[in-house]
Short mmCIF file of C-alpha atoms in Angstrom, two decimals:
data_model
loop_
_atom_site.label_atom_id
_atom_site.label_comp_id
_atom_site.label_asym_id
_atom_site.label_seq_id
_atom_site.Cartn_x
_atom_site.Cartn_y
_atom_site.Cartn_z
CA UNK H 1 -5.94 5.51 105.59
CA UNK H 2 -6.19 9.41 105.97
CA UNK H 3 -7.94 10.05 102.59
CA UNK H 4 -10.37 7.07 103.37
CA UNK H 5 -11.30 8.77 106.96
CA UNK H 6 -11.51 12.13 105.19
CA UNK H 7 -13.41 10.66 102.44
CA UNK H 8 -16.25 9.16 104.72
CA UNK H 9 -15.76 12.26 107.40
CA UNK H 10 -15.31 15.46 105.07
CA UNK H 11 -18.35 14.71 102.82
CA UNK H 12 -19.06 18.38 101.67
CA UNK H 13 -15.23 19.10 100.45
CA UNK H 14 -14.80 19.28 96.88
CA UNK H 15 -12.62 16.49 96.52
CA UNK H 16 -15.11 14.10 98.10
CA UNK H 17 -17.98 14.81 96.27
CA UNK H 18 -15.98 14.58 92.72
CA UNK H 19 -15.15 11.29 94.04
CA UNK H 20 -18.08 9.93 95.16
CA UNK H 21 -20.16 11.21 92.07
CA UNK H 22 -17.15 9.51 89.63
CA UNK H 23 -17.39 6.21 91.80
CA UNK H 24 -21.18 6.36 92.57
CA UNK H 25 -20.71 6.11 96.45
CA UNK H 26 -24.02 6.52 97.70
CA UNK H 27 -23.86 5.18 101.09
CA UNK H 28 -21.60 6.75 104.00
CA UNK H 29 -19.98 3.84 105.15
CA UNK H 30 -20.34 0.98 101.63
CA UNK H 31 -19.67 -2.69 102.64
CA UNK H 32 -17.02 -2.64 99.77
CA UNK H 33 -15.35 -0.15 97.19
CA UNK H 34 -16.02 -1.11 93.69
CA UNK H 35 -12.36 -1.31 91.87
CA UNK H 36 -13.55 -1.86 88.42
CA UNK H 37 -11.52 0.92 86.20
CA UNK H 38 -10.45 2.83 88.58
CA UNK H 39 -7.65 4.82 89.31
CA UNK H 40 -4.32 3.64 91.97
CA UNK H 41 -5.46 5.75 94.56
CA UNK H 42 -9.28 4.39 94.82
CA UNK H 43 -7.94 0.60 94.01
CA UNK H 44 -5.44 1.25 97.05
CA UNK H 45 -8.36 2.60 99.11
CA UNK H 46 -10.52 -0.76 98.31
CA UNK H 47 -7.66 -2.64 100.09
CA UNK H 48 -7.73 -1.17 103.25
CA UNK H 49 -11.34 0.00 102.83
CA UNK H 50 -12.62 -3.69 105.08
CA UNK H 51 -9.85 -2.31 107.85
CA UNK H 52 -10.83 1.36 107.70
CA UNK H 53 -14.30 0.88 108.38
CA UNK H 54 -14.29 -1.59 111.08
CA UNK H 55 -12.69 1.42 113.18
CA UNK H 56 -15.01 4.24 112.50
CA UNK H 57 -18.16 5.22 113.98
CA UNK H 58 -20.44 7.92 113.93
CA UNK H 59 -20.53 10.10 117.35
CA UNK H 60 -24.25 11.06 117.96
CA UNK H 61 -25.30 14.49 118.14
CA UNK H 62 -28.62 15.69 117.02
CA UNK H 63 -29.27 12.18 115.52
CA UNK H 64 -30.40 13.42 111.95
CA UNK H 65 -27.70 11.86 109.49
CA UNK H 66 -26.29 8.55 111.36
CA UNK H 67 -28.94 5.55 110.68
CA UNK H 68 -29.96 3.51 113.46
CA UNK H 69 -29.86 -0.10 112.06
CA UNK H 70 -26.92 0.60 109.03
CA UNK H 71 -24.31 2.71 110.46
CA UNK H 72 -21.67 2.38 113.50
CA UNK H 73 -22.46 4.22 116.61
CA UNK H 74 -21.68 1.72 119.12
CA UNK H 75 -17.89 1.90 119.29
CA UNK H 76 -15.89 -1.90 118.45
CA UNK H 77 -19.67 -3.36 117.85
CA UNK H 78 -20.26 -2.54 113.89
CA UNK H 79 -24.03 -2.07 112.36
CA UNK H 80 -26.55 -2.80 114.66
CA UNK H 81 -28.08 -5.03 111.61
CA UNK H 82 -25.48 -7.61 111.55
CA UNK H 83 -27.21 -8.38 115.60
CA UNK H 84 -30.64 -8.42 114.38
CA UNK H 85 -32.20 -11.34 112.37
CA UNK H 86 -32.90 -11.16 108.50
CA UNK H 87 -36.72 -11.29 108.82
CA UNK H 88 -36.95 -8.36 111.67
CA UNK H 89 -39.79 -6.29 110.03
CA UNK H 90 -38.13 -2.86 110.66
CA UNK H 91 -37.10 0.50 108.64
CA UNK H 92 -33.40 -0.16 108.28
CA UNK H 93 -32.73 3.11 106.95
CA UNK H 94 -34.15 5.05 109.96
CA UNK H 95 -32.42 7.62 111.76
CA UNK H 96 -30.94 7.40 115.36
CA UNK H 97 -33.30 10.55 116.41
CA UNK H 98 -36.25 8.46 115.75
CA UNK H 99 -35.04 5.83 118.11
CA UNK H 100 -36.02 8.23 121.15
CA UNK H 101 -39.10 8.81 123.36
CA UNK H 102 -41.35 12.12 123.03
CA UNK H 103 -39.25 12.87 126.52
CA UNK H 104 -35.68 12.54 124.55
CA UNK H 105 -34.60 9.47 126.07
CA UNK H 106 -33.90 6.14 123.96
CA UNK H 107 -36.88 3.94 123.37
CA UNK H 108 -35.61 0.69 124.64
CA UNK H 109 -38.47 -1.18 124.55
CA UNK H 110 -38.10 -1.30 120.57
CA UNK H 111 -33.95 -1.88 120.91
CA UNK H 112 -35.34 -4.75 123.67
CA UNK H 113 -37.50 -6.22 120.96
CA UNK H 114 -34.41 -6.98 118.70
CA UNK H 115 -31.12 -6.56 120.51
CA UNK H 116 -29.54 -8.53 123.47
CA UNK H 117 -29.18 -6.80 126.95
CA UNK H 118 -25.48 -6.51 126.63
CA UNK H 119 -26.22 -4.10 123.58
CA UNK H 120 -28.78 -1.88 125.47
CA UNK H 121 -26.73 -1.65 128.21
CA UNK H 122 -24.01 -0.28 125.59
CA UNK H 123 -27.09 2.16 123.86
CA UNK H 124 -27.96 3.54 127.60
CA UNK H 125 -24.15 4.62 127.85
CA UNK H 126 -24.58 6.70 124.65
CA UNK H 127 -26.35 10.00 125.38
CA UNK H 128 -29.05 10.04 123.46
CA UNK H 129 -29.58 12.70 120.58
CA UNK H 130 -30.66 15.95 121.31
CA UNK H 131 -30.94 18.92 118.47
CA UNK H 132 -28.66 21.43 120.43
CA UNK H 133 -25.99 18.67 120.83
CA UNK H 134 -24.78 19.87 117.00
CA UNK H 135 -24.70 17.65 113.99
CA UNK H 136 -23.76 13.97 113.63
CA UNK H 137 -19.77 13.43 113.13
CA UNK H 138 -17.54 10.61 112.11
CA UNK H 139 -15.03 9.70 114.40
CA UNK H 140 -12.05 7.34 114.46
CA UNK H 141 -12.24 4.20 117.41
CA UNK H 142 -8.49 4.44 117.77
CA UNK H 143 -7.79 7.63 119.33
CA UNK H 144 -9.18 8.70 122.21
CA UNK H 145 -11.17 11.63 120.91
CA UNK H 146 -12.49 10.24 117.88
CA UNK H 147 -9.69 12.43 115.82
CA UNK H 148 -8.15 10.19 113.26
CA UNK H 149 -3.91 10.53 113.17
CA UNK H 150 -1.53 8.47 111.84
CA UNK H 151 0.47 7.72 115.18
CA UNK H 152 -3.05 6.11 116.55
CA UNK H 153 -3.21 4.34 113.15
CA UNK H 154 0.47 2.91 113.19
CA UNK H 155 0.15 1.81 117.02
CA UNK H 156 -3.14 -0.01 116.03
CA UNK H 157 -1.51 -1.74 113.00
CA UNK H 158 1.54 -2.84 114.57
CA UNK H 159 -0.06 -4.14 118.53
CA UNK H 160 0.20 -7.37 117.41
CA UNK H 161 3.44 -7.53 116.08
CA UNK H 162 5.54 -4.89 118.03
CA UNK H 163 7.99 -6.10 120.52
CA UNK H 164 8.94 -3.32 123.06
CA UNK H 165 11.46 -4.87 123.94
CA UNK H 166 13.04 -3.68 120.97
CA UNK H 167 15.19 -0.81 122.47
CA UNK H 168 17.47 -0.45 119.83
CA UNK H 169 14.82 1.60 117.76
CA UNK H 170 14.67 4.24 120.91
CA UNK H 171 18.72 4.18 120.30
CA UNK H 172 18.94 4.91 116.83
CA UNK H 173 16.15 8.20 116.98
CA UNK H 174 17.92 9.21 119.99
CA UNK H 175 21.66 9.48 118.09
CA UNK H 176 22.97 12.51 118.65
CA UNK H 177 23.34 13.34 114.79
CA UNK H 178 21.70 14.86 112.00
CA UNK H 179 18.24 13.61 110.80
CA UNK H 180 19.82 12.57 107.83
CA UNK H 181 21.66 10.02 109.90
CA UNK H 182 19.18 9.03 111.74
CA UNK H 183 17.79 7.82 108.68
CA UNK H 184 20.60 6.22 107.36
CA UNK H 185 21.22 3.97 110.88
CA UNK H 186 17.21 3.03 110.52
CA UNK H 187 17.67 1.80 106.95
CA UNK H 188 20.87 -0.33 107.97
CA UNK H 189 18.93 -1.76 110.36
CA UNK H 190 15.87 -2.92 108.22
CA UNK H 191 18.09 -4.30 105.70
CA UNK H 192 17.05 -1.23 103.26
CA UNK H 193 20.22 -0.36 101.53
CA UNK H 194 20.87 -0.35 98.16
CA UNK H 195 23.47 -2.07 97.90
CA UNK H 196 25.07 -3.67 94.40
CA UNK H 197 22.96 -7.29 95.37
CA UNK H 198 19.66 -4.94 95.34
CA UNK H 199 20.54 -3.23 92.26
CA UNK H 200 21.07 -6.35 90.52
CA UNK H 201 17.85 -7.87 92.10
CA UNK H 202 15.53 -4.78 90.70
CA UNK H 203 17.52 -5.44 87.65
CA UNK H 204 19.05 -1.94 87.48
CA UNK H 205 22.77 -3.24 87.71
CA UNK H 206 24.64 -6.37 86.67
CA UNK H 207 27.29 -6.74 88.95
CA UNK H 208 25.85 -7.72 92.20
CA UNK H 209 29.59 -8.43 93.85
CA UNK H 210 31.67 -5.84 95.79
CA UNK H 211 34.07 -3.58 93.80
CA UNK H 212 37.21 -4.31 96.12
CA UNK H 213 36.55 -8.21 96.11
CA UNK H 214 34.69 -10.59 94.74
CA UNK H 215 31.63 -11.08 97.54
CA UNK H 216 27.84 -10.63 97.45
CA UNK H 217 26.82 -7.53 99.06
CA UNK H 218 24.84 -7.43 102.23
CA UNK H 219 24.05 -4.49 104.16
CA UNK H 220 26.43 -5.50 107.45
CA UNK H 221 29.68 -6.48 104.48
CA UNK H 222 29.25 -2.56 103.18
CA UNK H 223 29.50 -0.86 106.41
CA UNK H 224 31.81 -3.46 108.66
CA UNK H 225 33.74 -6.18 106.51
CA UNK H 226 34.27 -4.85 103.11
CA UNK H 227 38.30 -3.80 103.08
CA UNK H 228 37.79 -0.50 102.68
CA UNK H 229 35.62 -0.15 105.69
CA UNK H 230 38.04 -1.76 108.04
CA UNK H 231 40.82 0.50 106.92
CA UNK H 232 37.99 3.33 108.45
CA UNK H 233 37.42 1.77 111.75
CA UNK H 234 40.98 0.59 112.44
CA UNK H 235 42.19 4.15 112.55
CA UNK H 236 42.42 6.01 115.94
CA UNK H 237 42.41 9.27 116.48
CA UNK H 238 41.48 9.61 120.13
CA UNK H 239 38.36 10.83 118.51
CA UNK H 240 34.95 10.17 120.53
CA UNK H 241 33.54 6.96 118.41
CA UNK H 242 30.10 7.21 120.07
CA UNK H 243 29.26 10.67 118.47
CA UNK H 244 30.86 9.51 115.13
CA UNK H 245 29.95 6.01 114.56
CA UNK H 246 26.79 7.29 112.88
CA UNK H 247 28.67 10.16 110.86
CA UNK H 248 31.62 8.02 109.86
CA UNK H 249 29.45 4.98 108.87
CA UNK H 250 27.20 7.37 106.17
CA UNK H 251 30.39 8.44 104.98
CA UNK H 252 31.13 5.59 104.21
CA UNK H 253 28.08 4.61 102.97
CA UNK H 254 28.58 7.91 100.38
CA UNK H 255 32.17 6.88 99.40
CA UNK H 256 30.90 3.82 98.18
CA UNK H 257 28.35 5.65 95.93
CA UNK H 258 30.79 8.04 94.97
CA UNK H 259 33.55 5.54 93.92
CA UNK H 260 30.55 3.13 92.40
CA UNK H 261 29.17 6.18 90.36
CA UNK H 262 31.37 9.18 89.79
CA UNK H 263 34.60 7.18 90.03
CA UNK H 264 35.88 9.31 92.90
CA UNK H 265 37.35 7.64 96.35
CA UNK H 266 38.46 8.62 99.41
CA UNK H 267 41.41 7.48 101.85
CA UNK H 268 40.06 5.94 105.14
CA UNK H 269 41.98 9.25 106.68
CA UNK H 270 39.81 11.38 104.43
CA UNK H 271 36.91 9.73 105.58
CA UNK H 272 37.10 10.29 109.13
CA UNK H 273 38.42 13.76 109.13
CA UNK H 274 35.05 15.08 107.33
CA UNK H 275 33.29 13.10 110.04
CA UNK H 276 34.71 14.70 112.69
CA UNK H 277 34.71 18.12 111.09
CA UNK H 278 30.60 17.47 110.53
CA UNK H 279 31.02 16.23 114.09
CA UNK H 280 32.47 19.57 115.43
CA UNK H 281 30.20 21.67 113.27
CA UNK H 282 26.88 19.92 114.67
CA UNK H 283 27.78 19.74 118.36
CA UNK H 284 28.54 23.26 117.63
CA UNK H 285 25.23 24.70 116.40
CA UNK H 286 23.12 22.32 117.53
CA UNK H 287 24.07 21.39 120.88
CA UNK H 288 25.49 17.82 122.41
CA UNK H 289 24.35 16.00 125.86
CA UNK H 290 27.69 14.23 125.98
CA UNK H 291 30.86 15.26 127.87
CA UNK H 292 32.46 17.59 125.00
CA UNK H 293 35.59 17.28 127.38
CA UNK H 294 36.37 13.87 126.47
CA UNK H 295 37.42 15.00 123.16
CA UNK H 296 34.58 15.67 120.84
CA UNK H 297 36.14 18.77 120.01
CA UNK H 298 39.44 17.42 119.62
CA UNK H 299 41.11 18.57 116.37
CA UNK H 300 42.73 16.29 113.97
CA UNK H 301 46.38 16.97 113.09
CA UNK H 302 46.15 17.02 109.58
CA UNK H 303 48.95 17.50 107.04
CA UNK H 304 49.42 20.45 104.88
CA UNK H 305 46.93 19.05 102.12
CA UNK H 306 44.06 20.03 105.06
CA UNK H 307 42.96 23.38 106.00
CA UNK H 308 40.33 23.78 108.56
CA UNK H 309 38.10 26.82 108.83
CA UNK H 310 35.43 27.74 111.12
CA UNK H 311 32.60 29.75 110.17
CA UNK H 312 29.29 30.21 111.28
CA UNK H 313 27.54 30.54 107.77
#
């Protein structure tokens, strides 16, 4: 969506014109991208080409490059031609400065001629063009000053399908973890882990059944049912669980991969020391909202095969 803007809003970069002169884009704003031999990038900007261009518009200044008739400049209303019947006898390609009176304002006695009332009262909210008010730019509907972002692009996408009462998204970017882990808890949730089933549905493995017993792997069975995850979360160690649920279930998450490909495993004890050690080390440097009292900084008794050391490196 970003190159498309920037490809109908940056038209003197280099990259635009090589484009447009490989593609033979002559118009600013084509009905349709033509994706006959072309490369993955312009065939995946012909698919949302229809979606990017019913949300940009051109934001009148001087009046000299946006066409009256052709081109968006009535924000959420399209090309003024699509309002206008087929046989109107009228320049099409016209510019929006010759739409004006000799006094600068906007001739709507022609717009009257061709155009319902609800559209000139639209045109009289748009200050007409003047040639000190700067050049014509392209703007994007969604944001509130026509500057085209991704957040404004993802909230218009997803309106009709987001649920705010989802909280449980604000809970997992507000873990008090690394990013890393973040990341992790946002993939469990969307079902996005690789497991041994997903390997062996992209046809990259051929066991698609858990390595401690015979099951089909699902994302919830890795983390929470498989044996060797129980044996994690049955241990206690008076240890603070809500700063290292996140920590200890990556872990586990890596001890799987490890045993699965470098034949290497760790005890359940193994794997929540090194959580709490990352634990300690994070709170540490970065900083922790929660009571550090209540033993977040509480150190594991460890045997003599452990040897903790502190460092700031």
């Amino acid at each position: 969506m970003k190159i498309g803007f920037n490809l109908t809003s940056k038209s003197n970069a280099l990259w635009v014109r090589i484009l447009r002169a490989k593609y033979g884009w002559k118009d600013q704003f084509p009905d349709s991208i033509n994706r006959s031999q072309c490369s993955h990038l312009w065939r995946a900007l012909s698919k949302i080409w229809p979606l990017l261009r019913e949300n940009i518009a051109w934001s009148i200044g001087d009046g000299t490059s946006a066409r009256c008739w052709k081109d968006p400049c009535i924000l959420g209303m399209g090309p003024l031609i699509s309002k206008i019947p087929p046989s109107a006898n009228l320049d099409l390609d016209c510019c929006v400065k010759e739409m004006v009176n000799s006094d600068g304002s906007w001739n709507l006695d022609l717009f009257r001629a061709w155009v319902s009332e609800d559209i000139i009262n639209r045109i009289i909210s748009i200050p007409p063009p003047h040639p000190d008010s700067g050049s014509d730019r392209i703007i994007w509907s969604q944001s509130t000053f026509g500057v085209f972002s991704v957040r404004s692009t993802y909230w218009y996408l997803k309106e009709n399908s987001w649920n705010s009462q989802e909280v449980y998204w604000k809970i997992v970017w507000k873990y008090p973890g690394p990013q890393r882990v973040r990341v992790f808890i946002c993939l469990t949730f969307k079902q996005k882990l690789i497991t041994n089933s997903e390997r062996a549905r992209r046809g990259i493995s051929h066991c698609s059944s858990c390595l401690f017993v015979v099951m089909i792997l699902k994302t919830w069975y890795v983390l929470r049912d498989c044996p060797s995850a129980q044996d994690v979360w049955r241990l206690d160690y008076g240890l603070m669980w809500s700063c290292l649920f996140g920590l200890v279930a990556w872990r586990i998450w890596k001890n799987r991969n490890l045993f699965i490909f470098q034949h290497i495993s760790w005890s359940a004890s193994e794997v929540v020391k090194v959580s709490s050690c990352w634990n300690r080390h994070y709170t540490y440097h970065v900083g922790d909202h929660f009571n550090n009292k209540q033993g977040s900084y509480l150190m594991v008794n460890s045997d003599e095969n452990w040897v903790f050391l502190f460092t700031d490196g």
